[in-house]
Each structure stands twice: as C-alpha cells, then as structure tokens.
Coordinates of C-alpha atoms and ligand atoms in Angstrom, one line a residue:
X1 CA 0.0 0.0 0.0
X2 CA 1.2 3.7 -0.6
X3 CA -0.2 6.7 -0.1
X4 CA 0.8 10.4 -0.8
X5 CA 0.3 13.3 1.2
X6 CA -0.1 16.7 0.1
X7 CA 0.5 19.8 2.4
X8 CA -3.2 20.7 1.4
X9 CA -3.6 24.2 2.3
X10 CA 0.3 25.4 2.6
X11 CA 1.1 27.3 -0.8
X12 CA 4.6 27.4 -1.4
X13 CA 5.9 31.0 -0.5
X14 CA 6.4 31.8 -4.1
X15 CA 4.6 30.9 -7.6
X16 CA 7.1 28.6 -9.4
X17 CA 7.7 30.1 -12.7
X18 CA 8.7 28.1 -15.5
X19 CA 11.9 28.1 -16.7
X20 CA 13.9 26.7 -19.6
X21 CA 15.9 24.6 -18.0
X22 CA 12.8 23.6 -15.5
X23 CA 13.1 19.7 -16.8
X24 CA 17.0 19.5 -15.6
X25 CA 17.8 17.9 -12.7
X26 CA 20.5 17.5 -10.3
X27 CA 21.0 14.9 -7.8
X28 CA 23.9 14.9 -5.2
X29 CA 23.8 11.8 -3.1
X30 CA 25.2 11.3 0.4
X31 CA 25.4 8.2 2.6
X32 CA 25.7 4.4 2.0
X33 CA 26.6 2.7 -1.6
X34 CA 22.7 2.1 -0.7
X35 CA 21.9 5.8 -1.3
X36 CA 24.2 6.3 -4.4
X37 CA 21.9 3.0 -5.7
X38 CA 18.6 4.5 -5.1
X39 CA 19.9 7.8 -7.1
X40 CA 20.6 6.2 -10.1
X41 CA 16.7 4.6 -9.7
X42 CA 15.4 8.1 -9.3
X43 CA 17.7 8.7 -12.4
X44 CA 15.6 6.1 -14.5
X45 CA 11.8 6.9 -13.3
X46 CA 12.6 10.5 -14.1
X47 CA 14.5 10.0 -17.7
X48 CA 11.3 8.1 -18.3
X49 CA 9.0 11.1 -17.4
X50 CA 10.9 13.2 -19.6
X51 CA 13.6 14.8 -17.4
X52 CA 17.2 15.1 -18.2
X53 CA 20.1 14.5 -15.8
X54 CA 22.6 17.3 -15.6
X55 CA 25.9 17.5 -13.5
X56 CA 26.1 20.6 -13.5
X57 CA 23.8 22.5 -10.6
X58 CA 24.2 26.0 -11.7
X59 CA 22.0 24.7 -15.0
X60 CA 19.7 23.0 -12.9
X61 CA 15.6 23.5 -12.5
X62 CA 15.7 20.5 -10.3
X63 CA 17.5 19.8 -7.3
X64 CA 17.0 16.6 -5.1
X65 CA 19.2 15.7 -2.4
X66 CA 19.3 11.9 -1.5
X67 CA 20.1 12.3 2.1
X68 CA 21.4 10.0 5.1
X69 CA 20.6 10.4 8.9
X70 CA 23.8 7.3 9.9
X71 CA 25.7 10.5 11.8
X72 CA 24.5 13.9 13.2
X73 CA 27.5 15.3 11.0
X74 CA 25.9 13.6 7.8
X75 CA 22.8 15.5 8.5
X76 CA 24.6 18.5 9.4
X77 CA 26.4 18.5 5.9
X78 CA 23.4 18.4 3.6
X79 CA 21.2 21.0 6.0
X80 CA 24.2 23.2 5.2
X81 CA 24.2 22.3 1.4
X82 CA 20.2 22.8 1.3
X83 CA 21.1 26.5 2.5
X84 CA 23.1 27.2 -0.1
X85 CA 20.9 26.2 -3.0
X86 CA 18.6 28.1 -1.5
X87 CA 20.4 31.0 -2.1
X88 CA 20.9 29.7 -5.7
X89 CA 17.0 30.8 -6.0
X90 CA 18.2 34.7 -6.3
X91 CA 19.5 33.7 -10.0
X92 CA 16.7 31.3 -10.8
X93 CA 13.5 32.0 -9.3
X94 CA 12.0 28.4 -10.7
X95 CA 14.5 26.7 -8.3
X96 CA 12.8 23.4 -6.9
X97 CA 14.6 21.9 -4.5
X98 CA 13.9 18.0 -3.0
X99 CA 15.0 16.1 -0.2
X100 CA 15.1 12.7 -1.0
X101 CA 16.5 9.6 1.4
X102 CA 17.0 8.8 5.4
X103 CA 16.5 12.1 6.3
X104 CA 12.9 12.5 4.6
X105 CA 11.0 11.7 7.0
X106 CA 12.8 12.6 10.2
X107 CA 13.7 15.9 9.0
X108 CA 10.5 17.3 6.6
X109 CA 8.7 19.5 9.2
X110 CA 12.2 21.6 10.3
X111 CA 13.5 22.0 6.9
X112 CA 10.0 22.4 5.0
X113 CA 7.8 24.5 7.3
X114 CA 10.4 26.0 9.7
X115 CA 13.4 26.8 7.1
X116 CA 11.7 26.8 4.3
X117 CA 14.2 25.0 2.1
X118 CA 12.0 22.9 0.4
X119 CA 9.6 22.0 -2.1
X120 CA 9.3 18.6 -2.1
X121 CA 10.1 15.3 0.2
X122 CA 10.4 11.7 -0.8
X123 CA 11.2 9.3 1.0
X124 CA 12.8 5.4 0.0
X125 CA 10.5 4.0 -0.7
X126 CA 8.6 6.7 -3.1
X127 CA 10.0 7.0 -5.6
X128 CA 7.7 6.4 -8.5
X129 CA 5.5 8.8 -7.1
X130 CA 8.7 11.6 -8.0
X131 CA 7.0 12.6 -11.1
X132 CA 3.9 13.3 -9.7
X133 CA 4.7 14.9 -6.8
X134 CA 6.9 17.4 -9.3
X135 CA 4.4 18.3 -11.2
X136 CA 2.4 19.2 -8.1
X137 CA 4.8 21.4 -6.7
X138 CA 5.1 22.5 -10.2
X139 CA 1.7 23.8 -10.0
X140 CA 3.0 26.2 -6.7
X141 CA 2.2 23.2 -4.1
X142 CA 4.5 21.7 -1.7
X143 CA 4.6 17.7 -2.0
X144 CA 5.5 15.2 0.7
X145 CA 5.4 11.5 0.5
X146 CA 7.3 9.5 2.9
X147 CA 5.4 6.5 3.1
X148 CA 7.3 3.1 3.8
X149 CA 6.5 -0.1 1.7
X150 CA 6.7 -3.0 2.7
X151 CA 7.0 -4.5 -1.0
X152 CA 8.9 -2.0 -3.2
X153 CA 12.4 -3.3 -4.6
X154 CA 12.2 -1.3 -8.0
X155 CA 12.9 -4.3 -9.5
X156 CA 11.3 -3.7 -12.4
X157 CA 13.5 -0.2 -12.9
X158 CA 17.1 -0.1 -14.8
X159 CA 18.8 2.2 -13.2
X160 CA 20.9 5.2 -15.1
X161 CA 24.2 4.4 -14.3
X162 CA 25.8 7.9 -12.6
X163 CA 29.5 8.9 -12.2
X164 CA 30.1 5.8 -13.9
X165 CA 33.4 4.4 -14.9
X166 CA 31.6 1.8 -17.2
X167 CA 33.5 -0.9 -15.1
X168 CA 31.7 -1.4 -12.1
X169 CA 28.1 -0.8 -11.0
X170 CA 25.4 -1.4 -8.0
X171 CA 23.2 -4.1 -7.6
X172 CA 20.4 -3.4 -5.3
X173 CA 18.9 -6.5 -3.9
X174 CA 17.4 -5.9 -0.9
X175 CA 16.0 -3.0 0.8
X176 CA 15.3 -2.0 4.9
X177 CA 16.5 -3.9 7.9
X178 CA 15.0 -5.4 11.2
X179 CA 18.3 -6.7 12.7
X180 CA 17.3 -3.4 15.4
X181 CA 21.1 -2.6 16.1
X182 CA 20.3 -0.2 18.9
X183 CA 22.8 2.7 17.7
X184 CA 21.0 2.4 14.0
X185 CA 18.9 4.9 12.6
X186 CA 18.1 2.5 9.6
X187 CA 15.6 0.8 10.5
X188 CA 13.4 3.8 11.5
X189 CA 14.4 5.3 8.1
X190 CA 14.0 2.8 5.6
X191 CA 11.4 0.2 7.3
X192 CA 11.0 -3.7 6.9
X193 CA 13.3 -5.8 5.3
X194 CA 12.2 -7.0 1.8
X195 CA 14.8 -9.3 -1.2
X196 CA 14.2 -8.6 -4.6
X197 CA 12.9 -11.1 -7.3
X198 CA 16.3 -12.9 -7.9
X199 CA 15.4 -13.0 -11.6
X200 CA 15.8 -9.3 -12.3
X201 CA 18.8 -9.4 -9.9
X202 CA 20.5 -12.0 -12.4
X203 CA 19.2 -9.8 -15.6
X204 CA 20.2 -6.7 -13.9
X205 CA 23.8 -8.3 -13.9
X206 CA 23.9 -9.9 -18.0
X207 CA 22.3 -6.5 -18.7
X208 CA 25.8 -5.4 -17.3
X209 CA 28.1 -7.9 -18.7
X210 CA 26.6 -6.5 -22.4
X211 CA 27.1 -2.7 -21.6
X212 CA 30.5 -3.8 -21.1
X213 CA 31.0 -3.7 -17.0
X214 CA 32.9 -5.6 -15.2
X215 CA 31.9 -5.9 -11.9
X216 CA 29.3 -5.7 -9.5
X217 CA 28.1 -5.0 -6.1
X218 CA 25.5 -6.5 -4.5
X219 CA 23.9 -4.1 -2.1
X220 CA 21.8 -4.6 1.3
X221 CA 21.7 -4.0 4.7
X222 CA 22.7 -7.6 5.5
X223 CA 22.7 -9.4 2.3
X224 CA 22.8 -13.0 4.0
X225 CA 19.4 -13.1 5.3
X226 CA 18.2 -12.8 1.5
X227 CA 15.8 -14.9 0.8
X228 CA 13.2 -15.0 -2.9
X229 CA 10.9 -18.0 -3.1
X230 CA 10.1 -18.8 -6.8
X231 CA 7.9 -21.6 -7.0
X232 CA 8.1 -23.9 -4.0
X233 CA 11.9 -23.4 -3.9
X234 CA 13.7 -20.7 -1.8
X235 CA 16.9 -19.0 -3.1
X236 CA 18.8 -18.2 -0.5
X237 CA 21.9 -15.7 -0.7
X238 CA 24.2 -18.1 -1.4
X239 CA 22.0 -19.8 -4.3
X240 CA 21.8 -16.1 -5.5
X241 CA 25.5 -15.4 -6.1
X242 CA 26.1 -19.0 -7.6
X243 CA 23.3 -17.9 -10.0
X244 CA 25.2 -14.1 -10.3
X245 CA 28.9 -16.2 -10.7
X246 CA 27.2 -17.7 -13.7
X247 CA 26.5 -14.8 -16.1
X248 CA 29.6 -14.8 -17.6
X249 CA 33.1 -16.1 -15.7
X250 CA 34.6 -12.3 -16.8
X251 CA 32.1 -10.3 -14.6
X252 CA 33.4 -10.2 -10.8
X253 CA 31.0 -10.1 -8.1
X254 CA 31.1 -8.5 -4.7
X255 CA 28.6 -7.8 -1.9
X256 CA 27.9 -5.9 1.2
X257 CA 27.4 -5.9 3.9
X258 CA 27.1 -9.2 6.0
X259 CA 26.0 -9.7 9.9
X260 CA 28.3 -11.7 11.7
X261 CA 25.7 -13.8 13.0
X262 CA 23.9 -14.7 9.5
X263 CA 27.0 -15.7 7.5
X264 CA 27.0 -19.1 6.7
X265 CA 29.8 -22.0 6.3
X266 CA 27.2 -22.3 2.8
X267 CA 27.7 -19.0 1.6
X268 CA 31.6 -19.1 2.2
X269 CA 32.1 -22.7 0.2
X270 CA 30.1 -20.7 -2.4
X271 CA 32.8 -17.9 -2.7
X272 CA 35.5 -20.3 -2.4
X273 CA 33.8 -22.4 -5.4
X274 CA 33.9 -19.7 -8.1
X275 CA 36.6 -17.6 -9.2
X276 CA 34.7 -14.7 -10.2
X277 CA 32.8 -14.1 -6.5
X278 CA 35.6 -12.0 -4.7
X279 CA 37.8 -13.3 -2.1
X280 CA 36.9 -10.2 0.6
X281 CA 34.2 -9.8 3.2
X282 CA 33.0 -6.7 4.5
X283 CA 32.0 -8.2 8.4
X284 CA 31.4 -5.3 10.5
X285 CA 32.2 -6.1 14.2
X286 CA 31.4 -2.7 15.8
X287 CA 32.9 -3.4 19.1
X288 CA 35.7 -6.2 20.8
X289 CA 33.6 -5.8 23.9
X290 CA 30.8 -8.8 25.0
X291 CA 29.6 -5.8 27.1
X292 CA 29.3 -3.3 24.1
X293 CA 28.0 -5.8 21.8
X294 CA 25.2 -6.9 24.2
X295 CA 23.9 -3.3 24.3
X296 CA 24.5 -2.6 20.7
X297 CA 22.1 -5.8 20.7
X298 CA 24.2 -7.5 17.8
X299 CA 23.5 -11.1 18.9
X300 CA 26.6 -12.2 18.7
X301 CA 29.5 -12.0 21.1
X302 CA 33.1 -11.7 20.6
X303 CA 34.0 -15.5 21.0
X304 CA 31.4 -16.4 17.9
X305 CA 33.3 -13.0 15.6
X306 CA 36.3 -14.8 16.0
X307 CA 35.3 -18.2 15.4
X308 CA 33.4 -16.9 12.1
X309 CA 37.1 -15.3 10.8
X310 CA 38.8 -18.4 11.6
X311 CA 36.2 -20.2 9.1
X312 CA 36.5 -17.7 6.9
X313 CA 40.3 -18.1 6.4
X314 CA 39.9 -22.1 6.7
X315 CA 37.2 -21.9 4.0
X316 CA 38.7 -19.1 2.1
X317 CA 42.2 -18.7 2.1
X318 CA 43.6 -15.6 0.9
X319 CA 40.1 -13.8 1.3
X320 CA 41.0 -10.0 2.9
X321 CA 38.1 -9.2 5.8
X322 CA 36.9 -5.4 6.5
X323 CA 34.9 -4.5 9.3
X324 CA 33.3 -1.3 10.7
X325 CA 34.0 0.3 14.3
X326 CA 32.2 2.2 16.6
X327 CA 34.2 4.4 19.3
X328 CA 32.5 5.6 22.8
X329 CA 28.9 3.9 22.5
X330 CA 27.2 3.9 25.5
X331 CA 28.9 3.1 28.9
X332 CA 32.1 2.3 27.1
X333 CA 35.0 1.5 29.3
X334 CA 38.6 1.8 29.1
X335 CA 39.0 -2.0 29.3
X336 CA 35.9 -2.4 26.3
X337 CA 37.5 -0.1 24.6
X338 CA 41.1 -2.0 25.2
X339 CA 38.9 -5.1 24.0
X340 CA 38.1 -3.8 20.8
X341 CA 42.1 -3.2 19.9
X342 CA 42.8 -6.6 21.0
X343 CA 40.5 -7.8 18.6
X344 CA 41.3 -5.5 15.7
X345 CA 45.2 -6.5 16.3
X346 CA 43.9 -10.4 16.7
X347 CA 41.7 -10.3 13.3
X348 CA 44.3 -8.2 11.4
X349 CA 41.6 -6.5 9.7
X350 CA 42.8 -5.6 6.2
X351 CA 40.7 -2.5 6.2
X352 CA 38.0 -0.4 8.5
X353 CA 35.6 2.1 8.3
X354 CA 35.6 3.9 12.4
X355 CA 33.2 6.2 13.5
X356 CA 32.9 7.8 16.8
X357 CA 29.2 6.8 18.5
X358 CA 26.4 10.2 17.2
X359 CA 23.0 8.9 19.2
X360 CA 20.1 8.8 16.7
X361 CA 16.3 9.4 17.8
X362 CA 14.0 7.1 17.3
X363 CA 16.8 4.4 18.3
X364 CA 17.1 1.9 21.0
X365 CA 19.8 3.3 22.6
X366 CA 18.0 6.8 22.1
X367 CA 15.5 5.5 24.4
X368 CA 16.9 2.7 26.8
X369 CA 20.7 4.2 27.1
X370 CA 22.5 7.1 27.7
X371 CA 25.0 8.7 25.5
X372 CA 27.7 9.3 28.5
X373 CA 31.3 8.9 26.7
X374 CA 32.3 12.7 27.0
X375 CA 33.4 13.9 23.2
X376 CA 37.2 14.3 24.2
X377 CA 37.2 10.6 25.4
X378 CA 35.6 9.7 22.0
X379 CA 37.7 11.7 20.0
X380 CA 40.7 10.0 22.1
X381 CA 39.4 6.2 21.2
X382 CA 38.7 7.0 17.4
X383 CA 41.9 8.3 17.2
X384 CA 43.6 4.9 18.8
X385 CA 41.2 3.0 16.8
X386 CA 42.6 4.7 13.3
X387 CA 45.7 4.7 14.5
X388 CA 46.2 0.5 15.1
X389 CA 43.8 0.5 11.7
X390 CA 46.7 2.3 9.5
X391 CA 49.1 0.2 11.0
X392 CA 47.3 -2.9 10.1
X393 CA 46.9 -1.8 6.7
X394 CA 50.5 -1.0 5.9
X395 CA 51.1 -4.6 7.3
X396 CA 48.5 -6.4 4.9
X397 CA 49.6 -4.5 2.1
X398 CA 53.4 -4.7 3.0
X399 CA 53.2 -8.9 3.0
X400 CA 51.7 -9.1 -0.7
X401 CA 55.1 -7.7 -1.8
X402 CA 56.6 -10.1 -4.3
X403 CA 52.9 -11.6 -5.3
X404 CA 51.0 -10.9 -8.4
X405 CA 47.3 -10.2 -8.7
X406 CA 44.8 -10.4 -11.4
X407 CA 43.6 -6.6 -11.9
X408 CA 40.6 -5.3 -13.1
X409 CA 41.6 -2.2 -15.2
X410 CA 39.6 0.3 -13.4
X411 CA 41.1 3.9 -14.9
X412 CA 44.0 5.9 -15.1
X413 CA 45.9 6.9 -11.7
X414 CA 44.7 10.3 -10.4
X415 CA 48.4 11.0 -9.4
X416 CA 49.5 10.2 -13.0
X417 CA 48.7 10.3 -16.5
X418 CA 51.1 6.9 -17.4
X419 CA 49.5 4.8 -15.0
X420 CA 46.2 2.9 -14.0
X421 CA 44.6 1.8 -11.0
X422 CA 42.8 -1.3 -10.6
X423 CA 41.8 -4.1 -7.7
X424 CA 42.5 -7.4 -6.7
X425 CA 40.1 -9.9 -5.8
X426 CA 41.0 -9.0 -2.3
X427 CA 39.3 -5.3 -3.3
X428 CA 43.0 -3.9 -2.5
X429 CA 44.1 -1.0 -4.7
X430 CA 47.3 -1.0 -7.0
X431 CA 48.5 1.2 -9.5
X432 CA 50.8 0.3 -12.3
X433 CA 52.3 1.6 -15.3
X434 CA 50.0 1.7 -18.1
X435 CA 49.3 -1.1 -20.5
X436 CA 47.5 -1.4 -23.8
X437 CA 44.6 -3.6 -21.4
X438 CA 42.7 -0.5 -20.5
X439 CA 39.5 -0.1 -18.2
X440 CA 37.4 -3.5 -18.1
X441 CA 40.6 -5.4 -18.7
X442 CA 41.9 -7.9 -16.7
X443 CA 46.1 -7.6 -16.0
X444 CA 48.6 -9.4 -14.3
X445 CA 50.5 -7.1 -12.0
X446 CA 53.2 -7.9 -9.4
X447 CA 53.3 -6.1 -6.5
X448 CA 56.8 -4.3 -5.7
X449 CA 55.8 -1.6 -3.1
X450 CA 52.9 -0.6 -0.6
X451 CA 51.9 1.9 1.6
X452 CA 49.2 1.8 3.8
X453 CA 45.9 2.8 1.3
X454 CA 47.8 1.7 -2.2
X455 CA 49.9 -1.5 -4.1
X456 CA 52.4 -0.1 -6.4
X457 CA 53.1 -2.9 -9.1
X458 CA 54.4 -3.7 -12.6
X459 CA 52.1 -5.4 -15.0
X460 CA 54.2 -9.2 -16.0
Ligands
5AD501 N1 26.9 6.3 15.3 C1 28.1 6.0 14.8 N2 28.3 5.1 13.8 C2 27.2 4.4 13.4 N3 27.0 3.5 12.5 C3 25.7 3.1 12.4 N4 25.0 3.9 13.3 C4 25.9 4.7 13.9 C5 25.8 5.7 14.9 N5 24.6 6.0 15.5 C6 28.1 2.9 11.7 C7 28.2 1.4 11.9 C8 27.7 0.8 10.7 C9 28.1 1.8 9.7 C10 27.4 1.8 8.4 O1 27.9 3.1 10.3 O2 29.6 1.0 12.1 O3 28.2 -0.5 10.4
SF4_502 FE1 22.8 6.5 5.7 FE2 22.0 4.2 6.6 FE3 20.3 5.6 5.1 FE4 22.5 4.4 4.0 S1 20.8 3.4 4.9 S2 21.8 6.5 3.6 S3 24.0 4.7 5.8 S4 21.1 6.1 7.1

C-alpha cells in the first residue's frame, strides 16, 4: 500500500515560474553505496518522465538531495548544502529543491515548514511517485510523500548508471533492515526488510556484462538473510551469487554488507567455489567488547566473531576481511574499549571504516541508554582505533610484496597520466604503469611496493 500526502492548504511562498531549463535535474547523493543506488533509480523513473540529468547545478531547474541520517554530522552536511541552493533561487527563481532519502522523513517538518528549504520530500520507498509529486509542486504546491512499503524493490527499474566508470556498477537487492542494532537509525528510516525477485537481480547483472561492466556489487543491509521463493523453492543468498557467478566467468562479483551472525559455512564454500565471486568480506564487528556488543544488541559476542574469521580463512584462504567500528557507545570503558584493539590486532583487519558513536532518535539506545562517553574521550578512542587501523593496513599491504594479482583495469591513476589503477580480488588498490589492457581489462600485476591505502606494481 502507498499513499501520498499533500500539504493541502500550505502554498509554497512563491509561484514557481517556468523556466527553460525547469526539466533538468541535479541529484547529489550522500550516505551508504545504498543511497548512491537508489539515485541512479530516481535517475531512470525521471529520464522516463521526460527529465534530463545534468551535472552541473548551476544549469539545474531541479535539485534533489538523497540524504542520510547514519551521523548527526551527515545530517549537518546536507542541512548546510540545502542553504546554499537556497540562495541559488536569487538567479533562478524556478528553483525546486527536493530532499530525497534517510533524512525524509525525520527531517521534513524543520526544513520544510520552519526553514523553508524545500519544495518537495520523498522518501525510500517513493519513488515512483517523483513525477507526480513534481508536477504538483510544479503547479505552486508543496509535495510530501514519505510512506514506507513493505513490498517495493524497484525491480522492475534499470537504473541510469551515474558517475560511472563503465566498469563497475550497484546491484540493489534488498532494501530496509529489522536486525534493530540499537545505535542504527536505519531501521526507522528505511522500514521492513524485503529481497528482490532474484530473476531481475541476475538480468540486472547480464544486462551489465553487455554494456560492457565488469563488476558488480550486490547491495543490502545484511545481504545474508536474503531470501526469494520462486515456486516452491527458496533461493537463498548463497544460491543467489552461484546464479550471479554464472552470467559470464569475466564479470566479478562482490557484496555488502554481511552480519556476523547470518553468514554461513554455505555462503563461504560458495565464494570459495567460483573464481569470479571476490575473495573479501566486509563483516562489520562494531565493538571487541561482549559488554558493548550486548547493548549494541548485535547477537553475537566476541568468541562467535572470532570463530566466524577463523572459518573464513579455513574456508577461504587468501580472502581480505573489513569490518566497521564504533568508538564511545554507551557506557564504554577503558577496558571495552582496550577489548576492541585486541580484537582489531587479533583479526588483522585488512581494512576499517571507524566512527565515533552520534545517538540517533527514534533508536534503542535513544531511548533505553544514555549517550555518556564525553566527546574528548571519544575523539581520544577514534583516534587509537585509526591509528592501530593504518598500522594494520601498511602490514597487509606490506606482505603481498613479491605476489602478483589479477587486476581489473579500473582507470588511469589520479596522481599520473602513465598509469592505471585497478583491484584485486581482495578489493586492494594497485596502481601500475599503463598497458594497452585499458578499463574492463583484466592484468597481471606484481606487487613491488605498498603503503598503507595503495599496491604499487608492474604489469608481468
Ligand atoms: N553512530 C556512529 N556510527 C554508526 N554506524 C551506524 N550507526 C551509527 C551511529 N549511530 C556505523 C556502523 C555501521 C556503519 C554503516 O555506520 O559502524 O556499520
Ligand atoms: Fe545513511 Fe543508513 Fe540511510 Fe545508508 S541506509 S543512507 S547509511 S542512514
């Protein structure tokens, strides 16, 4: 069921006068790989309504904003972007301007009614209704629809690819969450958790393959608790990436993110199986703590992470493992805190994404704990946390010194016109010299230096 809301009653302060360039619009995207996904929907449903895309703002009738509420800083950003192209209404009057995203529905009543910076607010799982809802507020009437499904996938929709590189794409195939971390905003924002027919997820993919990419990634908020029944048989993740694998042995395939606590022994023998499904794993632990894990309500404690990475590496050797980090959650102490550098020095983590703990309304913790980890002390623990992290690094990219890696040819290095930058399975980065195997290509490149972000190499 959907539904959409008009602000019945509340004109818009100003008449919105036509312009020429009042079917051009802009999108900027913030957030998860999620976000940048759902953008290059809203892409497609408006190309189909007869809108064009345009990079450039400043020849823009349209701006939406696709917006994430993960951080208090993430909202901060885009409130302070939204002011600005406000202002850009002084030089064109016709300005709309649209918040798309996480922060649709949270947000609408201070930005809309209070700071009037909008005309228009969509959230996730609207979409479709975009078109409509423009042409309403082309009409001089604000437009709000932030309804959550609990069907939509847009599976049905091809997305225009954005800020491509014609290599690698997105693969939406899932959307929402009900895992309930108690720090997460996401499930608030973006509702009950819903896979996507695995049939357009494989066409999706050929579709790809054809255009001439190379790679994908498929996208969820914990891919492994996918699930499509087709008949009386259920695919299950793992099913679904053999069936991806299969398009074509060329096309690499990735995924993110997994919960510790639904990755199976049958999804890793699945990567391990097929050349093509990459050899990294994006497991985000959050905490070394038992005590910080129990009130981040992750359902899993630290004995079961490690026991999952050991099966990993038994299962598949060579495979790199990420993770994500939260600093200063609620009642963190020194010694949880000390727990989760253990950890990160007992994993080895080949890369991490740390954030320091911003509480979110409308979360558990919001409204069972209490944010008491004063700023300095989190600033402190992020800091030790990034610290060990770039140590780590340099180490995992320091021992594949000597090895060589399959590259795919990604594009030319930004520090240098003569070389290119690719990945590994591993989803390490290395820059070479270049080659006539250009973007899409597949190299062989032995690695002869690293630093802590980069693989320096020579193509053999
Ligand atoms: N504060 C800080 N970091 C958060 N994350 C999610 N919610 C919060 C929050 N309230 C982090 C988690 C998650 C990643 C996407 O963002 O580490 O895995
Ligand atoms: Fe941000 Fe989470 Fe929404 Fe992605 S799903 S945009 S990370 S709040």
């Amino acid at each position: 069921m959907h539904f959409i809301l008009w602000l019945n009653g509340h004109q818009t302060r100003r008449q919105n006068t036509p312009v020429e360039n009042s079917k051009n619009i802009y999108i900027e995207t913030y957030g998860c790989q999620m976000n940048f996904s759902d953008s290059e929907i809203v892409a497609s449903i408006l190309k189909e309504n007869g809108y064009t895309y345009t990079e450039d703002v400043l020849s823009a009738g349209i701006i939406l904003v696709n917006t994430c509420s993960i951080r208090e800083n993430a909202e901060e950003r885009v409130r302070k972007r939204l002011h600005y192209f406000k202002s850009l209404r002084k030089r064109n009057p016709g300005l709309l301007i649209g918040l798309l995203g996480c922060m649709a529905d949270r947000t609408k009543t201070a930005l809309m009614e209070e700071e009037q910076l909008l005309d228009l607010v969509a959230g996730p799982d609207s979409y479709r209704h975009l078109p409509q809802l423009l042409e309403q507020v082309g009409t001089g009437r604000r437009a709000i629809d932030t309804i959550l499904s609990v069907d939509e996938t847009y599976a049905d929709i091809t997305p225009v690819r954005l800020d491509s590189n014609g290599v690698s794409a997105f693969i939406s195939i899932m959307r929402g969450c009900e895992n309930y971390c108690s720090y997460c905003v996401v499930p608030s924002t973006r509702g009950r958790e819903r896979s996507r027919d695995a049939a357009s997820i494989v066409r999706e993919t050929r579709d790809l393959f054809e255009k001439g990419y190379r790679e994908v990634t498929l996208l969820g908020q914990n891919v492994n608790s996918y699930s499509w029944k087709t008949g009386d048989r259920i695919i299950t993740f793992a099913d679904l990436l053999g069936q991806v694998a299969g398009v074509n042995p060329l096309m690499r395939i990735r995924f993110a993110t997994s919960h510790p606590k639904d990755i199976s022994d049958d999804l890793l023998r699945t990567i391990a199986a097929s050349h093509n499904l990459c050899k990294a794993i994006h497991l985000p632990v959050q905490s070394g703590s038992n005590h910080m894990l129990g009130l981040m309500n992750r359902k899993y404690t630290r004995e079961d992470y490690q026991e999952r990475i050991e099966t990993i590496r038994k299962i598949i050797p060579g495979c790199s493992v990420s993770t994500d980090i939260i600093a200063g959650f609620c009642d963190e102490t020194e010694e949880d805190h000390l727990d989760t550098l253990s950890l990160m020095n007992q994993v080895g983590y080949d890369a991490a994404f740390m954030f320091k703990y911003s509480e979110r309304p409308q979360t558990l913790a919001a409204d069972t704990l209490t944010d008491n980890i004063p700023e300095e002390i989190k600033d402190r623990r992020l800091r030790e946390i990034i610290d060990l992290q770039q140590q780590l690094s340099l180490a995992s990219n320091q021992k594949e010194v000597g090895k060589t890696f399959e590259i795919l040819v990604e594009g030319k290095s930004k520090r240098s016109e003569n070389q290119y930058f690719g990945r590994n399975s591993q989803n390490k980065v290395a820059v070479f010299t270049k080659t006539q195997s250009g973007p899409g290509e597949y190299v062989m490149v032995k690695i002869t230096g690293a630093t802590s972000a980069t693989l320096l190499g020579e193509v053999v």
